[in-house]
Amino acid sequence: MTSTSLPDSLIATLPGSSYTDPAIFTQEQEHIFETMWFCAVRSSDLAKPGAFRTVEVGRESILITRARDNSIRAYFNVCRHRGAKLCTEEAGEVKRAFQCPYHAWTYDLNGKLVAAPNLTKMPDVGRTEFGLVSVAVREWLGYVWVNLAENPPSFDEDVISEVVTRLGDVESLEHYDIDHLSVGRRIVYDVKANWKLIIENFMECYHCATIHPELTEVLPEFADGYAAQYYVGHGAEFGEEVQGFTVDGSEGLDRIPGVSEDQDRRYYAITIKPQVFINLVPDHVIFHRMYPVAVDRTIVECDWLYLPHVVDSGKDVSRSVELFDRVNRQDFEACERTQPGMSSRMYAKGGVLVPSEHHIGAFHDWVNERLGINPG
């Protein structure tokens, strides 16, 4: 069946190969993840100078650290001497410098080459010129975003515009003061599915009545199949008897002070392409970051963010965590069930989207545009 033979109420999806072909995934790494702003780590994970995390961005390993002046720095995690990976750990801390374990070339937190065997006998080697290669960095919402492009695109146009498109303005997001919230829980999921399947699933709620019984109890309108992102500025309203965004609808925790009356008792979802989901409720924020590692595997790191005094006091956050942890696991199981079907000959030309999923078609158009593909 070709797209021209579809009834008007349906539109075609991407072909199955888009989710299974390693060559297409390589193109996505090059033209999407290595060119766009990528949300890498929570700033608080780099608590003091010398703390670092390594993150895979596209095909590159990126080293992110905090310098002596408390600024965030990011570098390609590659020694300038012979190309050895400088840091092999996912996270850690150094006192003053990073030393390559191969030949001991050593770089300070600002990326400058400060020592190497016999370096004094090579006075023509520039300490800055042969320092670590830096990557563009931006801190926003309490997270570190990096961009690998030689000429990084506008952060406002690449990232903040997505919030405006979803909510109508940035101020509505600023009410949640995400920068100053604390991580109450972090769960890392290893999902055996293509990153696009995860985004598509997050963007629609046609599946909600089928696989999310707890969520539709809290947000009854989701049972009708229309996701919160379907309308600009729309937030799904809590059920009449629901007290909080918890697994059993019981009362939540302290409300974030900046949340407006209009935003109270509502859930908002935002997709920031290519790899961030933000979920907003009155007393906490759920922040997803995806790390696509293979055509059929994606790591998802999910933070539950609360007011600092809620976390510091040791209040029980388990009921709010359990609600979206269940949603995540239900979603990821569905994506893993879908992934094998992408290889089926039946899905070679793709499937279809129903009217409540048509905004996923716009996502597919965006993917094709980034890869320079003309589906016609």
XYZ file of N, CA and C in Angstrom, residues 182-185 246 251-257 283-284 304-322:
99
model
N 15.642 20.065 42.963
C 16.638 19.045 43.301
C 16.194 17.679 42.795
N 17.167 16.841 42.464
C 16.872 15.495 41.990
C 16.462 14.624 43.183
N 15.194 14.219 43.189
C 14.710 13.346 44.252
C 14.886 11.874 43.925
N 14.900 11.565 42.639
C 15.095 10.185 42.186
C 15.575 10.214 40.737
N 0.144 11.159 41.628
C 0.729 10.002 42.310
C 0.089 8.738 41.771
N -2.590 12.645 47.751
C -1.996 13.978 47.799
C -0.508 13.942 47.484
N -0.061 14.934 46.720
C 1.344 15.022 46.356
C 2.152 15.753 47.407
N 3.239 16.361 46.989
C 4.143 17.063 47.892
C 3.945 18.576 47.746
N 4.838 19.355 48.318
C 4.665 20.803 48.328
C 4.674 21.350 46.905
N 3.685 22.172 46.630
C 3.542 22.761 45.296
C 4.668 23.759 45.029
N 5.166 23.753 43.815
C 6.197 24.707 43.402
C 5.581 26.103 43.432
N 6.161 27.048 44.183
C 5.515 28.348 44.417
C 5.134 29.120 43.163
N 3.727 19.852 41.702
C 4.695 19.682 42.785
C 6.032 19.095 42.344
N 6.157 18.695 41.076
C 7.441 18.183 40.609
C 7.521 18.220 39.090
N 13.398 12.835 38.534
C 12.234 13.403 39.213
C 12.740 14.563 40.067
N 12.275 15.771 39.767
C 12.792 16.990 40.394
C 11.747 17.599 41.324
N 12.173 17.924 42.547
C 11.278 18.474 43.567
C 11.902 19.720 44.184
N 11.112 20.444 44.969
C 11.650 21.563 45.729
C 12.793 21.064 46.618
N 13.861 21.838 46.755
C 15.024 21.370 47.528
C 14.687 20.902 48.938
N 13.784 21.606 49.634
C 13.500 21.208 51.017
C 12.752 19.874 51.076
N 12.032 19.551 50.000
C 11.349 18.248 49.949
C 12.383 17.125 49.916
N 13.413 17.306 49.092
C 14.459 16.291 48.975
C 15.329 16.263 50.229
N 15.729 17.446 50.698
C 16.633 17.520 51.847
C 16.006 16.935 53.111
N 14.683 17.075 53.243
C 14.010 16.594 54.447
C 13.733 15.089 54.414
N 14.006 14.474 53.262
C 13.796 13.036 53.148
C 12.341 12.632 53.014
N 11.494 13.560 52.557
C 10.081 13.214 52.386
C 9.919 12.077 51.381
N 8.881 11.300 51.565
C 8.635 10.141 50.714
C 8.111 10.590 49.355
N 8.905 10.362 48.311
C 8.507 10.739 46.945
C 8.081 9.521 46.142
N 8.008 8.368 46.784
C 7.839 7.111 46.049
C 6.528 7.034 45.272
N 5.448 7.617 45.804
C 4.166 7.490 45.092
C 4.162 8.294 43.799
N 4.817 9.461 43.782
C 4.900 10.217 42.533
C 5.898 9.583 41.579
N 6.994 9.053 42.114
C 7.962 8.368 41.257
C 7.333 7.126 40.637
N 6.580 6.369 41.437
C 6.022 5.115 40.950
C 5.056 5.327 39.789
